[in-house]
Amino acid sequence: MHVNLDVGGPAQPLLTVRGLVKHFPLKKDAFGRGGGVVHAVDGVDFEVLKGETLGVVGESGCGKSTTARLLMQLMEPTAGEVIFDGRTVGSRDLPLKEFRRQVQMVFQDSYASLNPRLTIEDSVAFGPQVHGLPRRDAVARARNLLDRVGLAPARFAERYPHELSGGQRQRVNIARALALQPRMVILDEAVSALDKSVEAQVLNLLTDLKAEFGLTYVFISHDLNVVHYMSDRVMVMYLGQVAEIGPSDALFEQPAHPYTAALLSSMPSMDPDRRTEEAPLAGDPPNPIQPPAGCRFHPRCGLAAPVCAQQVPQRTWATPVRMVACLQHESGSGHPNALPLRQVA
């Protein structure tokens, strides 16, 4: 794994997220009904280490993309803070313009992400020009990056987005993200709209670029196989909260949270003897306007105990490198599978 030894030293996380919350208020109707808030992201804490790829997985509506937009400050958080290399994002110490030069994002919709009136070359060169690079240098950088992502400038620089395929447009978006020479790239379902052969090419390109430029990735996807392939560590989200976070191989081999286990058991297998006979998870996620009390996963959990409906699980270390929010792993929680609270002599 490539480790970036930039500002702050290798021991300090590149990105630290503390108590991140995003609630979307709902309007009441003419009769005063409705209202309330959607708990899209509800108290998320995690770190991204320098040079790693942190994968983020979970069902649709779990808060993955909202978290990505909060990290980029594309929307105002309800609460919490984002710290980038020891400096609070949006403060006088780290203004948004400087932060966005160092952190870039690639979105899912490759066509909507590009201005249809700009050529490919101008789209990639636009960011550096906004940040003060002379046009000639910005165009030279754009052409170099287009070549690096497999789009020969002589053929593609003067084309417009509608003249490219989905995979080619996503390569343009990757080149545009790298044009400001960032230290971190957030990839929000960046390959989910591509067919499998093109997806594999783009994933290999992302792996090569990470090593070449010393990048750090936050890789958001619903495809568990892709996340396992790309990630050093994986964060599992459920209904706006972190269920589990830990090293990719360990998490996929032995999940600690029941929700993680259910997600992994839903992965299709090529082995006919390992066919899924019954659904690993029943029902839909609960309403984010009125989340369940206690553990949010307990209505769908096969290992739930009465205490799970009353007590909110604390984030605990299941192993020295694995964090999980489940009462089974919380000593003295009252769950039948939990270890008793150790008595202090």
C-alpha positions as CSV (number, residue, x, y, z in Angstrom):
1,M,0.0,0.0,0.0
2,H,1.3,3.4,-0.9
3,V,1.7,5.7,2.1
4,N,1.7,9.4,1.6
5,L,4.3,11.1,3.9
6,D,3.0,14.7,3.3
7,V,2.2,17.3,5.9
8,G,1.5,16.0,9.4
9,G,3.4,12.8,9.1
10,P,2.3,9.2,8.3
11,A,0.8,8.5,11.8
12,Q,-1.9,11.2,11.6
13,P,-5.1,10.4,9.7
14,L,-5.6,12.4,6.5
15,L,-9.3,12.9,7.2
16,T,-11.1,12.7,10.6
17,V,-14.9,12.9,10.9
18,R,-16.5,13.6,14.3
19,G,-20.2,13.5,15.1
20,L,-21.3,14.2,11.5
21,V,-25.1,14.7,11.4
22,K,-27.4,15.7,8.5
23,H,-31.2,16.0,9.2
24,F,-33.5,17.2,6.4
25,P,-36.6,19.0,7.8
26,L,-39.9,18.1,6.2
27,K,-42.7,20.6,5.6
28,K,-46.1,20.3,7.1
29,D,-49.1,20.2,4.8
30,A,-52.1,22.7,4.8
31,F,-53.7,20.8,7.7
32,G,-50.6,20.8,9.9
33,R,-49.8,17.1,9.3
34,G,-46.4,15.8,8.6
35,G,-43.3,17.7,9.5
36,G,-40.4,16.0,11.4
37,V,-36.9,15.4,10.0
38,V,-35.2,12.7,7.9
39,H,-32.3,11.3,9.8
40,A,-30.0,10.9,6.7
41,V,-26.7,10.9,8.6
42,D,-26.9,10.5,12.4
43,G,-23.7,10.8,14.3
44,V,-21.0,9.3,12.0
45,D,-17.4,9.0,13.2
46,F,-14.5,7.6,11.2
47,E,-11.0,8.3,10.0
48,V,-9.3,7.9,6.6
49,L,-5.6,7.1,6.8
50,K,-3.0,8.5,4.4
51,G,-2.5,6.4,1.3
52,E,-5.4,3.9,2.0
53,T,-8.7,3.2,0.3
54,L,-11.6,3.3,2.6
55,G,-14.6,1.5,1.2
56,V,-18.1,2.5,2.2
57,V,-21.0,0.1,1.8
58,G,-24.7,-0.3,2.8
59,E,-28.2,-0.5,1.3
60,S,-29.7,2.3,-0.7
61,G,-30.8,5.1,1.7
62,C,-28.2,4.3,4.4
63,G,-26.5,7.7,4.0
64,K,-23.4,6.8,1.9
65,S,-23.8,9.5,-0.7
66,T,-25.0,12.1,1.8
67,T,-21.9,11.4,3.8
68,A,-19.8,12.0,0.7
69,R,-21.5,15.3,0.0
70,L,-21.0,16.4,3.6
71,L,-17.3,15.5,3.4
72,M,-17.0,17.7,0.3
73,Q,-19.0,20.5,2.0
74,L,-21.5,20.4,-0.9
75,M,-24.2,20.6,1.8
76,E,-24.1,22.1,5.3
77,P,-24.0,19.5,8.1
78,T,-26.5,19.8,10.9
79,A,-23.7,19.1,13.4
80,G,-20.2,17.6,13.5
81,E,-16.9,18.6,12.0
82,V,-14.5,17.4,9.3
83,I,-10.8,17.7,10.0
84,F,-8.4,17.4,7.1
85,D,-4.7,16.7,8.0
86,G,-5.2,18.4,11.4
87,R,-7.1,21.4,10.2
88,T,-10.9,22.0,10.5
89,V,-12.5,22.3,7.1
90,G,-14.3,25.6,6.5
91,S,-12.3,27.4,9.3
92,R,-9.9,30.3,8.8
93,D,-7.2,27.6,9.1
94,L,-8.5,25.7,6.1
95,P,-10.8,27.7,3.8
96,L,-13.1,25.7,1.5
97,K,-11.3,26.7,-1.6
98,E,-8.0,25.3,-0.3
99,F,-9.7,22.1,1.0
100,R,-11.4,21.5,-2.4
101,R,-8.1,21.8,-4.2
102,Q,-6.8,19.0,-2.0
103,V,-10.0,16.8,-2.1
104,Q,-11.9,16.1,-5.3
105,M,-14.9,13.9,-6.1
106,V,-16.1,11.7,-8.9
107,F,-19.9,11.3,-9.1
108,Q,-22.0,8.3,-10.3
109,D,-23.6,10.1,-13.3
110,S,-20.8,10.6,-15.8
111,Y,-22.9,12.7,-18.2
112,A,-24.6,15.0,-15.6
113,S,-21.2,15.7,-14.1
114,L,-19.9,17.4,-17.2
115,N,-20.9,20.7,-18.8
116,P,-22.3,19.7,-22.2
117,R,-21.2,23.0,-23.7
118,L,-17.5,22.5,-22.8
119,T,-15.1,20.4,-24.8
120,I,-13.4,17.5,-22.9
121,E,-10.2,19.5,-22.8
122,D,-11.9,22.6,-21.4
123,S,-13.7,20.6,-18.7
124,V,-10.5,19.2,-17.4
125,A,-8.6,22.5,-17.6
126,F,-11.4,24.6,-16.0
127,G,-10.6,23.7,-12.3
128,P,-6.9,24.6,-12.5
129,Q,-7.7,27.9,-14.2
130,V,-10.2,28.8,-11.4
131,H,-7.4,28.2,-8.9
132,G,-5.0,30.5,-10.7
133,L,-3.1,28.4,-13.2
134,P,-2.5,30.2,-16.6
135,R,-4.7,28.8,-19.4
136,R,-1.7,27.5,-21.4
137,D,-0.4,25.5,-18.4
138,A,-4.0,24.3,-17.5
139,V,-4.6,23.0,-21.1
140,A,-1.2,21.3,-21.1
141,R,-2.0,19.6,-17.7
142,A,-5.5,18.6,-19.1
143,R,-4.0,17.0,-22.2
144,N,-1.4,15.1,-20.1
145,L,-4.1,13.8,-17.8
146,L,-6.4,12.8,-20.7
147,D,-3.5,10.8,-22.1
148,R,-2.9,9.2,-18.7
149,V,-6.5,8.0,-18.4
150,G,-6.4,6.4,-21.8
151,L,-8.0,9.2,-24.0
152,A,-5.6,10.3,-26.6
153,P,-5.8,14.1,-26.7
154,A,-5.5,14.2,-30.5
155,R,-8.7,12.2,-30.8
156,F,-10.7,13.3,-27.7
157,A,-9.6,16.8,-26.5
158,E,-12.0,18.7,-28.8
159,R,-15.0,16.3,-28.4
160,Y,-18.1,17.1,-26.3
161,P,-19.5,14.8,-23.6
162,H,-22.4,13.5,-25.8
163,E,-19.8,12.2,-28.3
164,L,-18.3,9.8,-25.7
165,S,-19.4,6.5,-24.2
166,G,-20.2,6.2,-20.5
167,G,-16.8,4.7,-19.7
168,Q,-15.0,7.4,-21.6
169,R,-16.9,10.1,-19.8
170,Q,-16.0,8.6,-16.5
171,R,-12.4,8.7,-17.5
172,V,-12.8,12.4,-18.2
173,N,-14.3,12.9,-14.8
174,I,-11.3,11.1,-13.2
175,A,-8.9,13.2,-15.2
176,R,-10.8,16.3,-14.1
177,A,-10.6,15.2,-10.5
178,L,-6.8,14.9,-10.7
179,A,-6.3,18.2,-12.5
180,L,-6.0,20.1,-9.2
181,Q,-3.4,17.5,-8.0
182,P,-5.5,16.5,-5.0
183,R,-4.4,14.3,-2.1
184,M,-7.7,12.6,-1.7
185,V,-10.4,11.6,-4.1
186,I,-14.0,10.6,-3.1
187,L,-15.5,8.1,-5.6
188,D,-19.3,8.0,-5.2
189,E,-20.6,4.9,-7.1
190,A,-18.1,5.9,-9.8
191,V,-18.3,2.6,-11.7
192,S,-21.8,1.4,-10.9
193,A,-23.3,2.7,-14.2
194,L,-20.6,1.0,-16.3
195,D,-20.8,-2.5,-17.9
196,K,-18.5,-5.1,-16.3
197,S,-15.7,-5.1,-18.9
198,V,-15.5,-1.3,-18.8
199,E,-15.8,-1.3,-15.0
200,A,-12.8,-3.6,-14.7
201,Q,-10.7,-1.2,-16.9
202,V,-11.7,1.8,-14.8
203,L,-11.0,0.0,-11.5
204,N,-7.5,-0.9,-12.7
205,L,-6.9,2.6,-13.9
206,L,-7.9,3.9,-10.4
207,T,-5.5,1.5,-8.8
208,D,-2.7,2.6,-11.0
209,L,-3.4,6.3,-10.5
210,K,-3.5,5.9,-6.7
211,A,0.0,4.4,-6.7
212,E,1.4,6.9,-9.3
213,F,0.1,10.1,-7.6
214,G,0.1,8.9,-3.9
215,L,-3.6,9.3,-3.6
216,T,-6.0,8.4,-0.8
217,Y,-9.5,7.1,-1.8
218,V,-12.9,7.1,-0.2
219,F,-14.6,4.5,-2.4
220,I,-18.4,4.3,-2.1
221,S,-20.3,1.4,-3.7
222,H,-23.1,-1.0,-3.3
223,D,-21.1,-3.7,-5.1
224,L,-19.4,-5.7,-2.4
225,N,-17.0,-7.6,-4.7
226,V,-15.7,-4.3,-6.1
227,V,-15.3,-2.8,-2.6
228,H,-13.4,-5.9,-1.4
229,Y,-11.1,-5.7,-4.4
230,M,-10.4,-2.0,-4.0
231,S,-10.4,-1.3,-0.3
232,D,-7.8,-1.6,2.5
233,R,-10.6,-1.0,5.1
234,V,-14.3,-1.1,4.8
235,M,-17.0,1.0,6.6
236,V,-20.5,-0.5,6.8
237,M,-23.4,2.0,7.2
238,Y,-27.0,1.3,8.2
239,L,-29.8,3.9,8.4
240,G,-27.4,6.9,8.8
241,Q,-25.0,5.3,11.3
242,V,-21.8,3.3,11.2
243,A,-22.4,-0.4,12.0
244,E,-18.9,-1.7,11.5
245,I,-15.5,-0.6,10.3
246,G,-12.3,-2.7,9.9
247,P,-9.7,-4.2,7.5
248,S,-11.3,-5.4,4.3
249,D,-10.1,-9.0,4.3
250,A,-11.0,-9.6,8.0
251,L,-14.4,-8.0,7.6
252,F,-15.3,-10.1,4.6
253,E,-14.0,-13.3,6.1
254,Q,-15.5,-12.9,9.6
255,P,-18.1,-10.0,9.9
256,A,-18.7,-8.9,13.5
257,H,-22.0,-7.1,13.0
258,P,-25.2,-9.1,12.1
259,Y,-26.0,-6.6,9.3
260,T,-22.5,-7.0,7.8
261,A,-23.0,-10.8,7.9
262,A,-26.4,-10.4,6.1
263,L,-24.9,-8.1,3.4
264,L,-22.1,-10.6,2.7
265,S,-24.4,-13.6,2.6
266,S,-26.4,-11.8,-0.1
267,M,-23.4,-11.9,-2.5
268,P,-24.1,-14.3,-5.3
269,S,-21.8,-17.3,-5.5
270,M,-20.5,-19.2,-8.5
271,D,-20.5,-22.4,-6.5
272,P,-23.8,-24.4,-7.1
273,D,-23.4,-26.0,-3.6
274,R,-23.5,-22.5,-2.0
275,R,-26.8,-21.3,-3.5
276,T,-28.8,-18.9,-1.4
277,E,-31.9,-20.8,-0.3
278,E,-33.5,-18.1,1.7
279,A,-33.2,-14.3,1.9
280,P,-30.4,-13.3,4.3
281,L,-32.3,-10.2,5.3
282,A,-36.1,-9.7,5.4
283,G,-38.0,-6.4,5.1
284,D,-37.0,-2.9,4.1
285,P,-34.9,-0.5,6.2
286,P,-37.0,1.3,8.7
287,N,-38.4,4.8,8.1
288,P,-35.5,7.3,8.5
289,I,-38.1,9.9,9.8
290,Q,-38.8,7.7,12.8
291,P,-35.9,5.4,13.3
292,P,-36.4,2.5,15.8
293,A,-35.4,3.0,19.4
294,G,-32.3,1.2,20.6
295,C,-30.3,-0.5,17.9
296,R,-31.6,0.6,14.6
297,F,-31.1,-2.8,13.1
298,H,-33.0,-4.8,15.8
299,P,-36.3,-5.1,13.9
300,R,-34.5,-7.1,11.1
301,C,-31.9,-8.8,13.2
302,G,-32.1,-12.6,13.8
303,L,-29.9,-12.2,16.9
304,A,-31.8,-9.4,18.5
305,A,-32.7,-9.6,22.2
306,P,-35.2,-7.5,24.2
307,V,-32.3,-5.1,25.3
308,C,-31.7,-4.3,21.6
309,A,-35.0,-2.4,21.4
310,Q,-34.1,-0.2,24.4
311,Q,-30.4,0.4,24.5
312,V,-28.3,2.2,21.8
313,P,-25.1,0.2,21.1
314,Q,-21.9,2.1,21.7
315,R,-19.0,1.8,19.2
316,T,-16.7,-0.8,20.7
317,W,-13.5,-2.4,19.5
318,A,-14.3,-6.1,18.7
319,T,-10.5,-6.5,17.9
320,P,-7.6,-4.0,18.1
321,V,-8.4,-2.9,14.5
322,R,-12.2,-3.6,14.2
323,M,-14.9,-1.3,15.5
324,V,-18.5,-2.4,15.8
325,A,-21.7,-1.0,17.1
326,C,-23.5,-4.1,18.4
327,L,-24.6,-5.0,22.0
328,Q,-23.2,-8.5,21.5
329,H,-19.7,-7.1,21.5
330,E,-20.4,-4.7,24.4
331,S,-19.4,-6.1,27.8
332,G,-22.2,-5.9,30.3
333,S,-24.7,-4.7,27.7
334,G,-27.4,-7.2,28.8
335,H,-27.4,-9.1,25.5
336,P,-27.2,-12.9,26.1
337,N,-24.2,-13.2,23.8
338,A,-22.3,-10.3,25.5
339,L,-19.4,-10.9,27.8
340,P,-20.1,-9.9,31.5
341,L,-18.7,-6.6,32.6
342,R,-15.3,-7.3,34.2
343,Q,-15.1,-6.4,37.9
344,V,-12.3,-4.0,38.7
345,A,-10.3,-5.2,41.8
